[in-house]
Amino acid sequence: LAGNGSDDLLTIITRAFVGPGDLLVYPTPSYILYRTLAELQDARVAEVAFAPDWSLDPASFARPGARLAFLANPNSPSGTTLRPEQVASIAERLDCPLIVDEAYADFAESDCIALVASHPNVIVTRTFSKGYSLAGLRLGYLIARPEILAGLVKVKDSYNCDTLSLVGATAALEDRDYHEQTRAKILATRRRLTAAVRALGYHVPESQANFVWCTGGPPAAEVYQALKDQKILVRLMRYAGYDDGLRITVGTDEEIDRLLEALRAILRAG
Amino acid sequence: LAGNGSDDLLTIITRAFVGPGDLLVYPTPSYILYRTLAELQDARVAEVAFAPDWSLDPASFARPGARLAFLANPNSPSGTTLRPEQVASIAERLDCPLIVDEAYADFAESDCIALVASHPNVIVTRTFSKGYSLAGLRLGYLIARPEILAGLVKVKDSYNCDTLSLVGATAALEDRDYHEQTRAKILATRRRLTAAVRALGYHVPESQANFVWCTGGPPAAEVYQALKDQKILVRLMRYAGYDDGLRITVGTDEEIDRLLEALRAILRAG
């Protein structure tokens, strides 16, 4: 099933499975849209905290009575990934659909598409906005069992994908070489960025996405503002009960060089 | 406000203004999506019948307590249009937003955009799918007062329009000459089609859209099937309490010639 961006697909899924007062489960810190979707449906939420090493206990995540569960994998802001067997273990404990939101899977070592065949409650969502750099197309798709797809087709808006986006996305899918080159470049720059930011004293989990999550430095809001003053934009992210952090997207080598230079100067001055 | 097709905009508007049990008003026979949208919101509906001459009595249409009213103008399937002063009279009697659905306004002699300035409850929706032949773009827009737009922006999906569609639609808007030529061609063919189908005995109201509504002939389902057997597709439309009819879209001159030839043969044989 294709959608007008993968956020649109997450919205369709939520409308299909969750009503007022129903329980919706997702981990925290994670993608902030999940809470918004729950609020739109007047649903109750269970926000299950990741362990400090960004692992997730299947037994505590799989809340009894949940109507829908979201799992960003790779996760944002951490960039960390649960292995398919861990996701399978979560799916087995849930009595409801588990949405594995693979927006960033193009940058990861593993994905959960095979689980759709083995676990009937797994739905995998993907997007062309990240790994294919085609955010302007507003195109996402999801992979699920035929019986789930039939239910979603009923509730989605008619004609939700335009022709030009479908043609563009098809062309992008066919150009495997270009996709592989882009991916290899981003992974190399991510390694370099991770090492450099760690050397500056930040705590950075091993990322499998196209960003790195930096905590443990000086007050994040001040560093964010100092970078912004130099027209360098990173994401300042705050989660209740956690230290603020900076999510830095893996840009070109030139952009990352400029960022690292600015960041070193700010930390020296601060 | 731009949307992923004008149907998407009608959906956003319905979600914004109508909750379970609320009253939604629209005329009948008209666009069948209005009932679907009401059902999605578990709303009550008042379907107000057009008079035999396709006029609409403002006093009976403007139901007290309505939360939202839809008016397709030009209407489908009739192709008929209420004049702006008649629409104004309806708007003045309503205590709720009046959506003037102008999907076919590119083919009409008048439109209600000026009413947005004079009547704060009027919202006009438009599309690129009809007058601009760009249905594949999935792009619509609506015109309303700033305070209404602010409310709709809050409830719409984020990033609902893709870049390529916006660029294509902008280019189409700028090419006024091409648009005028297309319009003139369709209006000329519509006149010829209307006269020819009337000469065959059909009752056809004067259309201001890109289709004509044909009733009063032999059983419409049989004529529809006989045309379909010759790979000529018209719309067979049924409304409770009304005779079936055929809605024939104004195609190219060659398409209309072929249709008229086939229709004459079917009516002679029947």
XYZ file of N, CA and C in Angstrom, chain A residues 54-197:
432
model
N 19.644 1.391 25.052
C 18.669 1.454 23.954
C 18.117 0.085 23.574
N 18.177 -0.854 24.489
C 17.460 -2.106 24.263
C 16.054 -1.936 24.840
N 15.169 -2.879 24.522
C 13.771 -2.768 24.925
C 13.335 -4.152 25.399
N 12.826 -4.209 26.609
C 12.395 -5.498 27.139
C 11.040 -5.892 26.526
N 11.012 -6.988 25.745
C 9.765 -7.370 25.075
C 8.610 -7.524 26.041
N 8.864 -8.091 27.208
C 7.774 -8.340 28.149
C 7.160 -7.042 28.660
N 7.987 -6.017 28.900
C 7.380 -4.780 29.404
C 6.789 -3.944 28.272
N 7.304 -4.122 27.064
C 6.752 -3.344 25.944
C 5.376 -3.871 25.521
N 5.230 -5.189 25.515
C 3.993 -5.788 25.007
C 2.876 -5.703 26.051
N 2.277 -4.531 26.161
C 1.244 -4.298 27.171
C -0.031 -5.075 26.825
N -0.588 -5.776 27.810
C -1.848 -6.481 27.547
C -2.948 -5.468 27.207
N -3.791 -5.828 26.249
C -4.916 -4.968 25.904
C -4.594 -3.856 24.927
N -3.312 -3.736 24.505
C -2.961 -2.691 23.538
C -3.677 -2.959 22.218
N -4.075 -1.871 21.543
C -4.741 -2.008 20.246
C -3.776 -1.786 19.096
N -2.652 -1.137 19.383
C -1.670 -0.842 18.337
C -0.347 -0.518 19.018
N 0.773 -0.953 18.385
C 2.097 -0.615 18.912
C 2.952 -0.060 17.783
N 3.684 1.004 18.090
C 4.627 1.598 17.142
C 6.040 1.321 17.609
N 6.920 0.969 16.672
C 8.325 0.784 17.007
C 9.158 1.354 15.866
N 9.806 2.500 16.096
C 10.699 3.065 15.081
C 11.994 2.274 15.116
N 12.369 1.698 13.998
C 13.525 0.808 13.966
C 14.214 0.912 12.597
N 15.358 1.630 12.507
C 16.080 2.357 13.543
C 15.211 3.387 14.254
N 15.593 3.612 15.521
C 14.871 4.582 16.329
C 15.413 5.993 16.106
N 14.548 6.978 16.288
C 14.977 8.376 16.368
C 14.614 8.856 17.769
N 15.473 9.544 18.489
C 16.704 10.176 18.029
C 17.952 9.305 18.135
N 17.867 8.109 18.687
C 19.088 7.377 19.042
C 19.815 6.792 17.834
N 19.073 6.484 16.768
C 19.693 5.833 15.615
C 19.938 4.350 15.847
N 19.569 3.850 17.022
C 19.817 2.442 17.353
C 18.730 1.541 16.773
N 19.088 0.266 16.633
C 18.192 -0.691 15.989
C 18.048 -1.934 16.851
N 16.813 -2.423 16.954
C 16.607 -3.747 17.547
C 16.766 -4.774 16.433
N 17.385 -5.895 16.748
C 17.568 -6.947 15.740
C 16.217 -7.614 15.424
N 16.076 -8.149 14.207
C 14.797 -8.756 13.818
C 14.292 -9.778 14.829
N 15.190 -10.560 15.440
C 14.694 -11.580 16.382
C 14.111 -10.920 17.649
N 14.641 -9.745 18.005
C 14.066 -9.030 19.146
C 12.684 -8.468 18.801
N 12.582 -7.948 17.580
C 11.286 -7.422 17.130
C 10.272 -8.569 17.043
N 10.746 -9.732 16.569
C 9.861 -10.903 16.496
C 9.346 -11.265 17.878
N 10.230 -11.200 18.854
C 9.858 -11.539 20.212
C 8.795 -10.573 20.746
N 8.913 -9.299 20.387
C 7.885 -8.317 20.770
C 6.565 -8.638 20.068
N 6.639 -8.898 18.758
C 5.423 -9.171 17.976
C 4.679 -10.368 18.550
N 5.425 -11.390 18.966
C 4.787 -12.609 19.491
C 4.030 -12.358 20.794
N 4.482 -11.371 21.543
C 3.833 -11.096 22.829
C 2.652 -10.145 22.700
N 2.493 -9.518 21.534
C 1.412 -8.529 21.363
C 0.172 -9.179 20.763
N -1.003 -8.723 21.208
C -2.279 -9.187 20.643
C -2.807 -8.196 19.599
N -1.950 -7.319 19.111
C -2.411 -6.247 18.216
C -1.355 -6.029 17.136
N -1.668 -5.229 16.113
C -0.658 -4.939 15.092
C 0.557 -4.221 15.685
N 1.733 -4.615 15.209
C 2.985 -3.937 15.572
C 3.505 -3.244 14.312
N 3.531 -1.914 14.353
C 4.046 -1.147 13.218
C 5.537 -1.000 13.392
N 6.325 -1.608 12.518
C 7.761 -1.394 12.535
C 8.039 -0.276 11.540
N 8.326 0.892 12.075
C 8.493 2.102 11.269
C 9.947 2.150 10.790
N 10.155 1.728 9.545
C 11.517 1.599 9.002
C 11.896 2.790 8.129
N 11.513 3.992 8.555
C 11.851 5.191 7.787
C 13.351 5.272 7.497
N 14.165 4.789 8.467
C 15.619 4.921 8.327
C 16.310 3.606 7.997
N 15.549 2.597 7.605
C 16.132 1.264 7.403
C 17.157 1.211 6.271
N 17.085 2.180 5.345
C 18.062 2.172 4.255
C 19.490 2.353 4.766
N 19.638 2.833 5.998
C 20.972 3.065 6.558
C 21.356 2.003 7.579
N 20.528 0.972 7.740
C 20.741 -0.013 8.802
C 21.309 -1.323 8.247
N 21.763 -2.166 9.172
C 22.331 -3.453 8.780
C 21.272 -4.537 8.630
N 20.123 -4.323 9.227
C 19.073 -5.331 9.149
C 17.732 -4.643 8.994
N 16.709 -5.403 8.556
C 15.350 -4.873 8.532
C 14.391 -6.006 8.878
N 13.127 -5.646 9.000
C 12.122 -6.605 9.493
C 11.104 -7.012 8.439
N 11.422 -6.813 7.171
C 10.434 -7.146 6.134
C 10.092 -8.637 6.170
N 11.096 -9.490 6.452
C 10.824 -10.939 6.479
C 9.822 -11.307 7.570
N 9.720 -10.474 8.608
C 8.784 -10.789 9.696
C 7.317 -10.716 9.255
N 7.058 -9.948 8.191
C 5.666 -9.833 7.714
C 5.146 -11.222 7.330
N 6.041 -12.053 6.779
C 5.632 -13.406 6.387
C 5.467 -14.314 7.608
N 6.343 -14.173 8.585
C 6.325 -15.111 9.715
C 5.414 -14.649 10.855
N 5.162 -13.352 10.945
C 4.382 -12.811 12.062
C 3.217 -11.994 11.508
N 2.002 -12.526 11.551
C 0.855 -11.879 10.884
C 0.521 -10.499 11.410
N 0.978 -10.150 12.606
C 0.619 -8.830 13.137
C 1.672 -7.760 12.854
N 2.706 -8.096 12.077
C 3.754 -7.105 11.780
C 3.421 -6.336 10.504
N 3.495 -5.017 10.599
C 3.321 -4.113 9.454
C 4.594 -3.273 9.366
N 5.253 -3.276 8.219
C 6.475 -2.498 8.051
C 6.172 -1.275 7.190
N 6.556 -0.085 7.672
C 6.376 1.124 6.861
C 7.736 1.647 6.394
N 7.768 2.161 5.180
C 8.976 2.690 4.555
C 8.674 4.044 3.906
N 9.717 4.755 3.562
C 9.544 6.061 2.932
C 10.633 6.304 1.888
N 10.339 7.149 0.930
C 11.347 7.594 -0.033
C 12.019 8.892 0.423
N 11.626 9.387 1.595
C 12.089 10.708 2.026
C 13.505 10.701 2.601
N 13.983 9.535 3.068
C 15.285 9.493 3.745
C 16.322 8.839 2.839
N 16.269 7.520 2.721
C 17.292 6.794 1.962
C 17.340 7.156 0.488
N 16.226 7.683 -0.054
C 16.202 8.060 -1.469
C 16.236 9.577 -1.654
N 16.355 10.319 -0.560
C 16.442 11.787 -0.614
C 15.290 12.415 -1.385
N 14.095 11.792 -1.356
C 12.976 12.288 -2.154
C 11.816 12.751 -1.254
N 12.170 13.520 -0.217
C 11.129 13.970 0.724
C 10.053 14.787 0.011
N 10.456 15.512 -1.047
C 9.505 16.342 -1.786
C 8.438 15.536 -2.512
N 8.693 14.246 -2.745
C 7.692 13.414 -3.432
C 6.504 13.102 -2.545
N 6.677 13.132 -1.222
C 5.636 12.705 -0.273
C 5.158 11.296 -0.627
N 6.057 10.353 -0.569
C 5.650 8.992 -0.890
C 6.224 8.007 0.119
N 5.339 7.201 0.659
C 5.734 6.107 1.533
C 4.984 4.865 1.125
N 5.365 3.729 1.702
C 4.611 2.512 1.412
C 4.674 1.610 2.630
N 3.751 0.659 2.684
C 3.812 -0.276 3.793
C 3.666 -1.688 3.278
N 4.230 -2.602 4.050
C 4.251 -4.010 3.695
C 3.524 -4.749 4.811
N 2.467 -5.470 4.451
C 1.680 -6.193 5.454
C 0.956 -7.334 4.767
N 0.358 -8.201 5.593
C -0.415 -9.320 5.061
C -1.633 -8.817 4.294
N -2.059 -9.585 3.278
C -3.170 -9.131 2.427
C -4.421 -8.757 3.214
N -4.722 -9.492 4.295
C -5.955 -9.193 5.037
C -5.856 -7.837 5.736
N -4.653 -7.470 6.174
C -4.465 -6.146 6.787
C -4.574 -5.059 5.718
N -3.930 -5.304 4.569
C -3.977 -4.323 3.479
C -5.419 -4.053 3.048
N -6.227 -5.123 2.943
C -7.623 -4.957 2.507
C -8.364 -4.016 3.454
N -8.109 -4.151 4.773
C -8.762 -3.267 5.735
C -8.297 -1.824 5.602
N -7.012 -1.624 5.330
C -6.477 -0.264 5.237
C -6.942 0.440 3.966
N -7.057 -0.296 2.872
C -7.513 0.295 1.617
C -8.906 0.903 1.805
N -9.719 0.241 2.641
C -11.080 0.733 2.881
C -11.085 2.095 3.557
N -10.133 2.347 4.451
C -10.201 3.588 5.232
C -9.319 4.709 4.696
N -8.455 4.405 3.720
C -7.590 5.479 3.218
C -8.375 6.397 2.288
N -7.897 7.642 2.122
C -8.501 8.532 1.142
C -8.310 7.925 -0.240
N -9.263 8.153 -1.120
C -9.123 7.638 -2.482
C -8.067 8.450 -3.225
N -7.414 7.825 -4.176
C -6.422 8.512 -5.022
C -5.405 9.295 -4.210
N -4.799 8.676 -3.191
C -3.941 9.471 -2.317
C -2.513 9.659 -2.840
N -2.142 8.974 -3.918
C -0.791 9.142 -4.470
C -0.872 9.708 -5.870
N -0.041 10.710 -6.151
C -0.119 11.278 -7.485
C 0.834 10.571 -8.436
N 0.505 10.675 -9.713
C 1.218 9.968 -10.775
C 2.704 10.311 -10.816
N 3.033 11.608 -10.714
C 4.432 12.010 -10.846
C 5.270 11.388 -9.732
N 4.749 11.355 -8.510
C 5.485 10.748 -7.403
C 5.702 9.261 -7.642
N 4.672 8.588 -8.128
C 4.794 7.146 -8.354
C 5.842 6.871 -9.422
N 5.844 7.678 -10.478
C 6.833 7.492 -11.547
C 8.232 7.770 -11.009
N 8.380 8.855 -10.254
C 9.687 9.210 -9.686
C 10.207 8.129 -8.754
N 9.321 7.616 -7.893
C 9.735 6.602 -6.930
C 10.114 5.301 -7.628
N 9.371 4.951 -8.672
C 9.688 3.743 -9.423
C 11.085 3.860 -10.043
N 11.352 5.020 -10.629
C 12.673 5.241 -11.230
C 13.763 5.138 -10.163
N 13.497 5.689 -8.981
C 14.488 5.652 -7.902
C 14.753 4.215 -7.460
N 13.689 3.417 -7.363
C 13.842 2.016 -6.951
C 14.681 1.246 -7.962
N 14.531 1.612 -9.233
C 15.235 0.860 -10.283
C 16.725 1.194 -10.332
N 17.088 2.390 -9.859
C 18.492 2.792 -9.920
C 19.218 2.325 -8.650
N 19.461 1.025 -8.550
C 20.093 0.435 -7.368
C 21.504 0.988 -7.146
N 22.243 1.189 -8.240
C 23.635 1.635 -8.104
C 23.727 2.976 -7.385
N 22.887 3.918 -7.839
C 22.926 5.237 -7.238
C 22.573 5.160 -5.751
N 21.576 4.331 -5.444
C 21.143 4.169 -4.064
C 22.270 3.597 -3.210
N 22.960 2.599 -3.736
C 24.066 1.972 -3.004
C 25.205 2.955 -2.769
N 25.502 3.767 -3.790
C 26.572 4.766 -3.649
C 26.230 5.780 -2.564
N 24.983 6.277 -2.606
C 24.542 7.253 -1.602
C 24.668 6.658 -0.210
N 24.187 5.427 -0.073
C 24.206 4.752 1.217
C 25.645 4.605 1.735
N 26.557 4.147 0.854
C 27.948 3.929 1.262
C 28.580 5.242 1.718
N 28.263 6.320 1.003
C 28.814 7.622 1.343
C 28.329 8.060 2.733
N 27.021 7.903 2.971
C 26.448 8.330 4.259
C 27.013 7.485 5.409
N 27.182 6.188 5.184
C 27.706 5.326 6.240
C 29.161 5.687 6.585
N 29.954 6.022 5.569
C 31.351 6.407 5.815
C 31.404 7.721 6.605
N 30.595 8.687 6.183
C 30.586 9.980 6.878
C 30.050 9.818 8.300
N 29.074 8.927 8.476
C 28.510 8.678 9.817
C 29.594 8.146 10.766
N 30.415 7.213 10.268
C 31.506 6.669 11.105
C 32.451 7.791 11.541
N 32.845 8.621 10.573
C 33.767 9.709 10.855
C 33.152 10.699 11.845
N 31.883 11.065 11.622
C 31.182 12.011 12.500
C 31.072 11.442 13.920
N 30.712 10.176 14.030
C 30.552 9.554 15.351
C 31.860 9.620 16.136
N 32.951 9.224 15.478
C 34.252 9.223 16.147
C 34.651 10.628 16.586
N 34.415 11.609 15.693
C 34.838 12.981 15.986
C 34.030 13.562 17.153
N 32.728 13.318 17.192
C 31.904 13.892 18.249
C 32.185 13.189 19.582
